[in-house]
Tab-separated table of C-alpha atoms and ligand atoms in Angstrom:
chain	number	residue	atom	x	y	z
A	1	UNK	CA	0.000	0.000	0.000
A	2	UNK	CA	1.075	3.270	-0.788
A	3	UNK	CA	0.680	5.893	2.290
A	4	UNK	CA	-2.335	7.767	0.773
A	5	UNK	CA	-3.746	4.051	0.130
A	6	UNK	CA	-3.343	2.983	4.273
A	7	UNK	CA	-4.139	6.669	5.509
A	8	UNK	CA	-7.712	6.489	3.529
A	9	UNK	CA	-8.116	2.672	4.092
A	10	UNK	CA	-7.434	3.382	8.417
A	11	UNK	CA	-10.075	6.375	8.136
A	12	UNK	CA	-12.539	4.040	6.875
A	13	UNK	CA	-11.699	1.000	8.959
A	14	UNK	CA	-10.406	-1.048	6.283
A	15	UNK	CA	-7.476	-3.303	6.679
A	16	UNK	CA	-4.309	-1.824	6.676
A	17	UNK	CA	-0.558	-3.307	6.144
A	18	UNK	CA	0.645	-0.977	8.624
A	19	UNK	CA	-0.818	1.805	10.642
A	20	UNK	CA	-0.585	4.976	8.779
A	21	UNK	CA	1.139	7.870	11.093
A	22	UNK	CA	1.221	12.087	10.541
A	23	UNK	CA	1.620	14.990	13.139
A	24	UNK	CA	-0.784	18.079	13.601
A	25	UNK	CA	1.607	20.857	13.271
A	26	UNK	CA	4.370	18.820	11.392
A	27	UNK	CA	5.010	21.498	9.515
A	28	UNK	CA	6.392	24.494	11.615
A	29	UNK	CA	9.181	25.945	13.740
A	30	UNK	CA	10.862	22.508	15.237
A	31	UNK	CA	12.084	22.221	11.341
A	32	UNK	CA	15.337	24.289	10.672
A	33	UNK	CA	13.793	24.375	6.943
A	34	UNK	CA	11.073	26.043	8.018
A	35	UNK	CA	12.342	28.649	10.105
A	36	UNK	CA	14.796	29.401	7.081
A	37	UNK	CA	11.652	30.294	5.569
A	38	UNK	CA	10.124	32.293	8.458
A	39	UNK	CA	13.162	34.252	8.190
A	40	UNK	CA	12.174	35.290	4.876
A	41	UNK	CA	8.643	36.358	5.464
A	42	UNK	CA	5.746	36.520	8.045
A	43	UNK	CA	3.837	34.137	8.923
A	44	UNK	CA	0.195	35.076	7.260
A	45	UNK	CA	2.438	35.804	3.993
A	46	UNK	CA	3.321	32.288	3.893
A	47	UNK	CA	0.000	30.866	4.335
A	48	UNK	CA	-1.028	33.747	1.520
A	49	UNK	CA	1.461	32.721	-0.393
A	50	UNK	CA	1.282	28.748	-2.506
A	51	UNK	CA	4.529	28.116	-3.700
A	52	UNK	CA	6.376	28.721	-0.335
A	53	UNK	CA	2.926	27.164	1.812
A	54	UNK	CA	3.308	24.266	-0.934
A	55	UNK	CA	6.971	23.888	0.184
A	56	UNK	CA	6.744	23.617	3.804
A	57	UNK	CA	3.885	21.647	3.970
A	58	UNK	CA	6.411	19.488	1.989
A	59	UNK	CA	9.161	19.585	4.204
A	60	UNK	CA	8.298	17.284	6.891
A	61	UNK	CA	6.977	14.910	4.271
A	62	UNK	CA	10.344	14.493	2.275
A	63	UNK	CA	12.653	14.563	6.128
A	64	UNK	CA	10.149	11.865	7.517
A	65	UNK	CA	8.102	10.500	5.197
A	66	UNK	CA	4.767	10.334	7.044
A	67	UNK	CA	1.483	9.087	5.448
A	68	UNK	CA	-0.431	12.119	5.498
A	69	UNK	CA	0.452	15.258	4.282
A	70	UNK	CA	-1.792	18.618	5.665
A	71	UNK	CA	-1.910	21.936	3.827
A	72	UNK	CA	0.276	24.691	5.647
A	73	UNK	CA	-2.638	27.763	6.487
A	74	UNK	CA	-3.686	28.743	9.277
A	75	UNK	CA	-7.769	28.168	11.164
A	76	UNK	CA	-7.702	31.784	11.691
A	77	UNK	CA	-7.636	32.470	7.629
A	78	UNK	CA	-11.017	32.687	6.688
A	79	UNK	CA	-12.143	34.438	9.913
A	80	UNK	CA	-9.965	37.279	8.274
A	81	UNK	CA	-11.848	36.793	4.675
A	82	UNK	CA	-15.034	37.621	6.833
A	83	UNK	CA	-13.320	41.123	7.989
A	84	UNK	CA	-11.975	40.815	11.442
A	85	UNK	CA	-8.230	42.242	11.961
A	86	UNK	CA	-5.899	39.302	12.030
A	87	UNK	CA	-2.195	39.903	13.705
A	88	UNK	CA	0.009	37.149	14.941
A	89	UNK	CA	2.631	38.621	17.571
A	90	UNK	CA	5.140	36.838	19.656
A	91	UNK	CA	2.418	35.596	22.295
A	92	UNK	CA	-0.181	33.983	19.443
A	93	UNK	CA	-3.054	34.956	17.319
A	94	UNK	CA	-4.446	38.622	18.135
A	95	UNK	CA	-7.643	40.130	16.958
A	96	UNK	CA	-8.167	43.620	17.166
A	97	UNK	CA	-11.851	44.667	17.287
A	98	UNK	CA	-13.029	41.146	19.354
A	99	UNK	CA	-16.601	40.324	18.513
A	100	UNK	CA	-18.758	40.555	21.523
A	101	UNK	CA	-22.280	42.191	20.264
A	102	UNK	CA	-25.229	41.039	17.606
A	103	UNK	CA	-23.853	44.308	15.671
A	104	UNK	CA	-20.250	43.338	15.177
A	105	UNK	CA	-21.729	39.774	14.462
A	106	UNK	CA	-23.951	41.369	12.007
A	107	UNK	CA	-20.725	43.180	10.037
A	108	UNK	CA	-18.716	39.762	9.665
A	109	UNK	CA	-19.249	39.135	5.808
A	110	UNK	CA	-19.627	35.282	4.606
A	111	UNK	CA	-16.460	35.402	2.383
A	112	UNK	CA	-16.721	33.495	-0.932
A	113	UNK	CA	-13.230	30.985	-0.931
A	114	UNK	CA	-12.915	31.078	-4.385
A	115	UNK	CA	-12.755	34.986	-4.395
A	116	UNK	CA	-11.504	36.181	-0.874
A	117	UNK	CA	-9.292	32.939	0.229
A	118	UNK	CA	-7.821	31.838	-3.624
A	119	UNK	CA	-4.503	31.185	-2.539
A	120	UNK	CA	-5.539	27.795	0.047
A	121	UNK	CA	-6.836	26.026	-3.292
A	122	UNK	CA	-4.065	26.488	-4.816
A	123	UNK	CA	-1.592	25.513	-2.440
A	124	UNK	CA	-3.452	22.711	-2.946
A	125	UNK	CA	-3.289	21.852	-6.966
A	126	UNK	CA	0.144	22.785	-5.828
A	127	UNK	CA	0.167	20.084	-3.728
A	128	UNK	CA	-1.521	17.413	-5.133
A	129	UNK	CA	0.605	17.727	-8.113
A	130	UNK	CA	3.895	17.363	-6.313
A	131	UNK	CA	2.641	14.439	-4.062
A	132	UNK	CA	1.342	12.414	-7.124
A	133	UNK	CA	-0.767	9.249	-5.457
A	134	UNK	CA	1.871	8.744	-2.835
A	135	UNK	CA	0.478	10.714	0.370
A	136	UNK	CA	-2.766	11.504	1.523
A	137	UNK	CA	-3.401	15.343	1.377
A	138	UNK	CA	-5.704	16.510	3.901
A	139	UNK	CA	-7.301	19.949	4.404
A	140	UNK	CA	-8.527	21.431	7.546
A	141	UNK	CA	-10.771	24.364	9.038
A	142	UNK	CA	-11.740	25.676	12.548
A	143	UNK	CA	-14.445	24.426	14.081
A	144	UNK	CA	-17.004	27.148	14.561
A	145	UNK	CA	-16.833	27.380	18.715
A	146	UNK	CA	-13.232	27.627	18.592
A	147	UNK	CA	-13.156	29.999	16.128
A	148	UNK	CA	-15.811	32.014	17.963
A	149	UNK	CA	-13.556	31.654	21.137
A	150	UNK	CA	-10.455	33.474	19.197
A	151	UNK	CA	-13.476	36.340	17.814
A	152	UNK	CA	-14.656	37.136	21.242
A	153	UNK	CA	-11.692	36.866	23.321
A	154	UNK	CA	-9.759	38.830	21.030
A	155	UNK	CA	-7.053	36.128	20.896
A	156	UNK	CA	-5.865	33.038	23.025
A	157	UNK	CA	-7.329	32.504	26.177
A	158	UNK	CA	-6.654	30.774	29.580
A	159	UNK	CA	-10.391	30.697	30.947
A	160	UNK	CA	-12.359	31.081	27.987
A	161	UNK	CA	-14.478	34.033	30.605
A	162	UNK	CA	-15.263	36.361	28.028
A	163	UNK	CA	-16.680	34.043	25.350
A	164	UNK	CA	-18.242	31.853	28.410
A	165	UNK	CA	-19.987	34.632	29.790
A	166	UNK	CA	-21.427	36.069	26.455
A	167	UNK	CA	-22.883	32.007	25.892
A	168	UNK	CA	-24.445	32.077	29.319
A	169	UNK	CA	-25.601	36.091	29.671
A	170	UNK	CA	-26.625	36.148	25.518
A	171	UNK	CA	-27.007	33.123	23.690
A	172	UNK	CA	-28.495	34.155	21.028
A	173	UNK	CA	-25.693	36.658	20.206
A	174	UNK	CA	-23.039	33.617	19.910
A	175	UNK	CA	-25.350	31.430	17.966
A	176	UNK	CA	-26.021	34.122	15.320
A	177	UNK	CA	-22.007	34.258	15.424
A	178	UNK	CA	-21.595	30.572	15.771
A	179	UNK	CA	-24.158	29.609	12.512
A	180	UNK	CA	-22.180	32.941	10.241
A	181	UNK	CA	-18.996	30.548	11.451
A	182	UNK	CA	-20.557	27.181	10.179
A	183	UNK	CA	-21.452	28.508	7.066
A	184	UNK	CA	-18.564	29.647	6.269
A	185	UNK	CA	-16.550	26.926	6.835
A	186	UNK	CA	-18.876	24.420	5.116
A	187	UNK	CA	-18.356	26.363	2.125
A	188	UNK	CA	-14.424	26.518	2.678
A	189	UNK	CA	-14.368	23.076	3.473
A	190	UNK	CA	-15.980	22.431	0.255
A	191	UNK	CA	-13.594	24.258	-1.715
A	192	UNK	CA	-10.775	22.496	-0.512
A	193	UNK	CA	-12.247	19.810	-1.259
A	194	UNK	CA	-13.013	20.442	-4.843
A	195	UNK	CA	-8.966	21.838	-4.555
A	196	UNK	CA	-8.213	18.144	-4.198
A	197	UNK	CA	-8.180	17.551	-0.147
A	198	UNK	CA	-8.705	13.239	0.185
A	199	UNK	CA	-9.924	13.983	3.566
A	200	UNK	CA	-10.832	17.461	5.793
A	201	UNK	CA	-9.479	18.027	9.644
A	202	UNK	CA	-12.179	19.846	11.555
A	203	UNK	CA	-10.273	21.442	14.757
A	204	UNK	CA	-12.381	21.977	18.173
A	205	UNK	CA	-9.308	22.602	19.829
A	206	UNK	CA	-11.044	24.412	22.522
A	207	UNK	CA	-14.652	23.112	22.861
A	208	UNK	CA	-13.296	20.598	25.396
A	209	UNK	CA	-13.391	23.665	27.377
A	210	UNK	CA	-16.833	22.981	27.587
A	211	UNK	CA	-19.333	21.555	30.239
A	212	UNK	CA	-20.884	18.635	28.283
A	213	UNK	CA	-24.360	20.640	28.059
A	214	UNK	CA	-22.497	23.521	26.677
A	215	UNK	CA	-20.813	21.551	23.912
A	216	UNK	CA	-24.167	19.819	23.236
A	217	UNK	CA	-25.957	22.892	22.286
A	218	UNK	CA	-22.251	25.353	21.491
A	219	UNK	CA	-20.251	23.052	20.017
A	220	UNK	CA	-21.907	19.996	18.505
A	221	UNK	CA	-24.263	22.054	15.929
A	222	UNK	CA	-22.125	23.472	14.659
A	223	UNK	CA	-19.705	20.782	14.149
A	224	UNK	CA	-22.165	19.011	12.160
A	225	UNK	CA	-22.997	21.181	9.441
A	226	UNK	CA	-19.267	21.479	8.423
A	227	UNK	CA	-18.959	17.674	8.799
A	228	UNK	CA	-22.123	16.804	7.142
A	229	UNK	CA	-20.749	19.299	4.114
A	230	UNK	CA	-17.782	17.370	3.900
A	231	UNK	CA	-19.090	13.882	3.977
A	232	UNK	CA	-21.263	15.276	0.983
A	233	UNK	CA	-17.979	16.310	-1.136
A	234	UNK	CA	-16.981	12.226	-0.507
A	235	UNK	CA	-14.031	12.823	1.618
A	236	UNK	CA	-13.627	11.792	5.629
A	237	UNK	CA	-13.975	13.834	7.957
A	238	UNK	CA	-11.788	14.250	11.068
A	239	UNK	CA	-12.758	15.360	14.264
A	240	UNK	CA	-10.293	16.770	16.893
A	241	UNK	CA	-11.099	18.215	20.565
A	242	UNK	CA	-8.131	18.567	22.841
A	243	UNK	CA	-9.676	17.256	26.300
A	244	UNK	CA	-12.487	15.312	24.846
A	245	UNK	CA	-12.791	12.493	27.433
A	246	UNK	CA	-15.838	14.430	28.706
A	247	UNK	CA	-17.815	14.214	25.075
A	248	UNK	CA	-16.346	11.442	23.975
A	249	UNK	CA	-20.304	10.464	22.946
A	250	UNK	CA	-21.582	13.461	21.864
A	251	UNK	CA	-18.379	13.985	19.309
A	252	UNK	CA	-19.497	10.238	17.679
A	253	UNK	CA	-22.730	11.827	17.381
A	254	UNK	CA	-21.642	14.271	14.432
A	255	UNK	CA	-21.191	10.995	12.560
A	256	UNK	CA	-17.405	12.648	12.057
A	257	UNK	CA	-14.956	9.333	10.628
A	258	UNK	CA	-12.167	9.476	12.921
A	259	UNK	CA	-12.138	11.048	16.240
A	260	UNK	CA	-8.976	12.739	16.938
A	261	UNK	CA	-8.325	11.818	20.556
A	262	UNK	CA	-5.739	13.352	22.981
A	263	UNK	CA	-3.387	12.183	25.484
A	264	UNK	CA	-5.486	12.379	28.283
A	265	UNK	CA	-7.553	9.215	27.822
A	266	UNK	CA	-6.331	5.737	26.403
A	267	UNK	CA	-7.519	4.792	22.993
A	268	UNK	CA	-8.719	1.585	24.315
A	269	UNK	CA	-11.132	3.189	26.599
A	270	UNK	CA	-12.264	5.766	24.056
A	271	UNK	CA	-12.828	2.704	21.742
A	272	UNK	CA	-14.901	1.384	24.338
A	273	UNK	CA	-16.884	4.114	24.577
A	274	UNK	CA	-17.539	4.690	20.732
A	275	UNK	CA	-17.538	1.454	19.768
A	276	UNK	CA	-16.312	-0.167	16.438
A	277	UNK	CA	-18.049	2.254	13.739
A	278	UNK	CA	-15.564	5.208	13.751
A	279	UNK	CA	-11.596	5.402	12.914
A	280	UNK	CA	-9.575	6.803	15.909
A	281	UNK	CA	-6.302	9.525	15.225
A	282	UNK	CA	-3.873	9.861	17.941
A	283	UNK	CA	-2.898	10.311	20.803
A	284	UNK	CA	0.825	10.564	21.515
A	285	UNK	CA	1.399	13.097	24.621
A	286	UNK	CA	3.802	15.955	22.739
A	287	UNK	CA	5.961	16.288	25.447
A	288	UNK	CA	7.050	12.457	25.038
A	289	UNK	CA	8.494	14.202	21.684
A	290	UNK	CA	11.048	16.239	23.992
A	291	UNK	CA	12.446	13.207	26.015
A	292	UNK	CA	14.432	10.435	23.814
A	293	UNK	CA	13.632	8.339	20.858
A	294	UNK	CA	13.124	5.111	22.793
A	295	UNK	CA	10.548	6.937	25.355
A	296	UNK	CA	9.364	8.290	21.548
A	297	UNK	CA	8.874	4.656	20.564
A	298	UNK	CA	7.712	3.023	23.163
A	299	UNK	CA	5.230	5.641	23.906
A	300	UNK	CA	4.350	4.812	20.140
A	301	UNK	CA	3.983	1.462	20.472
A	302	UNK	CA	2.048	1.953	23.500
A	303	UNK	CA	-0.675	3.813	21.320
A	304	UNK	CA	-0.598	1.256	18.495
A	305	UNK	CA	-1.502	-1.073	21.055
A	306	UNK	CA	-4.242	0.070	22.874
A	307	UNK	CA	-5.566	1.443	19.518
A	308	UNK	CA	-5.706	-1.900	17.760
A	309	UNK	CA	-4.909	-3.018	13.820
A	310	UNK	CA	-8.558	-1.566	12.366
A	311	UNK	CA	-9.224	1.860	12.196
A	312	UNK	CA	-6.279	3.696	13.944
A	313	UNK	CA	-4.429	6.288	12.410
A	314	UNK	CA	-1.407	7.092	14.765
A	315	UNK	CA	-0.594	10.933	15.478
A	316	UNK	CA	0.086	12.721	18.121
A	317	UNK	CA	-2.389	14.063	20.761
A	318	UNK	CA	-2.207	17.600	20.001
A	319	UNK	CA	0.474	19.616	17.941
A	320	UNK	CA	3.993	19.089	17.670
A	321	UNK	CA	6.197	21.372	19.725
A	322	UNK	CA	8.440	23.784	18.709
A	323	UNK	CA	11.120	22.621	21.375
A	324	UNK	CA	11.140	19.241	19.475
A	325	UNK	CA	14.582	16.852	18.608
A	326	UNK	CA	14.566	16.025	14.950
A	327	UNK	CA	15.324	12.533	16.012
A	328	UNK	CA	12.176	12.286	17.990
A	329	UNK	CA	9.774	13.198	15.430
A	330	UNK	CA	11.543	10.853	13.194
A	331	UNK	CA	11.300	8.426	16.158
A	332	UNK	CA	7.842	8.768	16.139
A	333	UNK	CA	7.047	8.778	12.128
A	334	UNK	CA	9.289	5.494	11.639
A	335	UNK	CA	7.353	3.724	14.755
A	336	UNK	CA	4.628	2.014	12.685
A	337	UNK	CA	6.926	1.398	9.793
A	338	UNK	CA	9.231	-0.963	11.938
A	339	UNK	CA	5.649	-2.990	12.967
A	340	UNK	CA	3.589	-4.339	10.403
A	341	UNK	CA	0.120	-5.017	12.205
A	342	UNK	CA	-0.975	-8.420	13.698
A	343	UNK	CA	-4.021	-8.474	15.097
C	401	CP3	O1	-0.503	21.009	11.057
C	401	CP3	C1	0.165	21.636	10.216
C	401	CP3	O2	1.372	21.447	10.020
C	401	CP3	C2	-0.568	22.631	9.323
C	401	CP3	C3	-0.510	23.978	9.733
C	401	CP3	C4	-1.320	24.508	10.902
C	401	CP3	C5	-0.927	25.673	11.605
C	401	CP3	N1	-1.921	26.021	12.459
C	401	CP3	C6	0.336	26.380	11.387
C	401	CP3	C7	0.818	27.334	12.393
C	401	CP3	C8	-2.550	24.113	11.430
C	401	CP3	C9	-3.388	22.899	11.092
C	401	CP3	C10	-2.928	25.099	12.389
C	401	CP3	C11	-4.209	25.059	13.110
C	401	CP3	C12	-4.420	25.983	14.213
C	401	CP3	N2	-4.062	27.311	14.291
C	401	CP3	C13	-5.144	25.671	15.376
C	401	CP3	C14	-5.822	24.360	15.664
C	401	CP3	C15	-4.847	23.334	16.065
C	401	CP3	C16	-4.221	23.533	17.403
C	401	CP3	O3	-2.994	23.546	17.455
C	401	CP3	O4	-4.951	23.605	18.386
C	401	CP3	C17	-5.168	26.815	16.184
C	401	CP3	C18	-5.815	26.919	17.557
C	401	CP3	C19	-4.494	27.846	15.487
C	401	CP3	C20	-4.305	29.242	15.896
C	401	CP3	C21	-2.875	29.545	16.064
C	401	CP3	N3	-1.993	29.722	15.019
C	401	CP3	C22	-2.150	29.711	17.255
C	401	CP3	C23	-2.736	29.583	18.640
C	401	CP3	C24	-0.833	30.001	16.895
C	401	CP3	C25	0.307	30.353	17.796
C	401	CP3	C26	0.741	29.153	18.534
C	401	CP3	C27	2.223	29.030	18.587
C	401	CP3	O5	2.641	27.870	18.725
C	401	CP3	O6	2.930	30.041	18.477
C	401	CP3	C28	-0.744	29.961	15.490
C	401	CP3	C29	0.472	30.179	14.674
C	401	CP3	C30	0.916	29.026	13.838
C	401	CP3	N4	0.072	28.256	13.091
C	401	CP3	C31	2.250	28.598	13.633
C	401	CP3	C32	2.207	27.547	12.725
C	401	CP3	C33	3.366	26.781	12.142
C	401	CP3	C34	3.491	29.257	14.234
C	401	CP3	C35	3.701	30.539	13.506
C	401	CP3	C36	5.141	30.885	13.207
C	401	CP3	O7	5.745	30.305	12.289
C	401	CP3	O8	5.650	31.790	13.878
């Protein structure tokens, strides 16, 4: 099997000769390639820009060889197509009029992708070209309640108090701003997908902030119409929440097909708990990544076994590090290759 053959076949459930591995965030600053490009320009001019986003979502791909290979962008792309004032400074993502009334909901435009966001299909044509039928390419978007958390906070966030007190004191505010989100992104998803993504990421990163009613009525929604849009374009859809042990069943409920489980609870239990219809992505610690390459591997391992031979696709439980060895991510990425499954 080629790895675009075993990353598809895992997502579905199919039989597999090995388990297909990648790493959210495998592209970025723990590659000295990268950071020779960073040094050239900023970081929204390289996701604006194909050839060089083409070329480092490349670079971990040709060093390690992984299975899948995700377009370099950022989630916080299209929430600038819809008019809010993007920075990124030395501390993260910064927005600087945050969103916190039904009038500055109101002004956020629904961008069209093909007109306002041209350059993320065409990183990947770009892409597809260059990885011929040899690696999955997957695209990705926000998830509307994280995205929403980044609008009304202004930027990252700690406690989540400011979007967390606009859901409980005015609902109705965040889901006008939460549906603008989900259409949106259902129509960016679909774009990429017509651009040639073989499967779409869908990040919650921060709905596992959530109490479990919250995400039912904040998070889950929402999910659904951009996973339901990209089950209709034919691809898989992934589903990651960092911290999702709490909605483990309410996630399998968006009918996503892989869960993209973090560190925090085994993947035996979590298959357990969503039984045997749905592929499961993960869920390597990072910080194992910053120790040695037999902790690397044997955390690796560890994973592959509690996962099982059907339907895991092995990855790490939330983004790579920038701290990280070269040796340990190649640690991780040659893992599966050195055990063919049994089971
Ligand atoms: O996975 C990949 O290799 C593809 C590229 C990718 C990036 N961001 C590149 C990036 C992806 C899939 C993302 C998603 C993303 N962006 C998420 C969801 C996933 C997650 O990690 O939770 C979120 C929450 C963001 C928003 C964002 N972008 C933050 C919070 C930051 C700063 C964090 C930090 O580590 O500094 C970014 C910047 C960012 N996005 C970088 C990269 C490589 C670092 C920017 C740089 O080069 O200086």
């Amino acid at each position: 099997m080629n790895g675009a053959q075993r990353f598809l076949a895992a997502c579905s459930c199919r039989p597999v000769d090995r388990t297909p591995v990648w790493m959210m965030r495998q592209a970025g600053r723990y590659l000295p390639e990268y950071r020779a490009v960073r040094e050239l320009v900023d970081f929204l001019t390289l996701c604006k820009t194909p050839e060089l986003a083409a070329e480092v979502s490349l670079q971990p791909i040709r060093r390690f060889g992984m299975d899948a290979c995700i377009v370099f962008c950022d989630i916080l792309i299209p929430v600038e197509a819809m008019g809010a004032t993007l920075a990124f400074t030395d501390t993260g993502p910064a927005i600087a009029q945050p969103v916190r009334s039904q009038a500055a909901v109101d002004e956020l435009r629904i961008p069209d992708p093909q007109t306002d966001m041209p350059f993320v299909a065409q990183t990947l044509r770009n892409l597809r070209a260059a990885l011929k039928e040899e690696t999955a390419l997957v695209g990705f978007c926000g998830a509307p309640f994280t995205l929403a958390a980044y609008l009304v906070e202004g930027g990252g966030s700690k406690s989540f108090a400011t979007i967390k007190t606009l859901m409980y004191r005015e609902p109705a505010t965040l889901h006008a701003l939460l549906a603008k989100l989900a259409d949106t992104m259902a129509a960016y998803a679909g774009a990429q997908i017509d651009a040639g993504a073989q499967a779409m990421q869908v990040f919650d990163t921060w709905a596992g902030e959530l109490a479990p009613d919250a995400f039912e009525r904040f998070a889950l929604p929402y999910q659904k119409i951009v996973i339901d849009r990209i089950r209709a374009g034919g691809v898989p859809a992934i589903l990651f929440v960092n911290g999702c042990a709490g909605v483990l069943e309410l996630m399998v409920q968006t009918k996503a097909d892989v869960l993209s489980i973090d560190w925090r609870i085994g993947l035996d239990a979590a298959r357990k708990r969503v039984g045997n219809g749905f592929a499961l992505q993960g869920n390597v610690d990072p910080t194992v990544l910053l120790s040695t390459p037999q902790a690397v591997r044997d955390s690796a391992h560890d994973a592959m076994r509690a996962a099982g031979s059907l339907g895991h696709i092995l990855n790490l439980g939330h983004g790579i590090l920038p701290p990280t060895p070269i040796e340990c991510a190649s640690a991780f990425v040659d893992a599966p290759k050195a055990t063919p499954v049994t089971a």
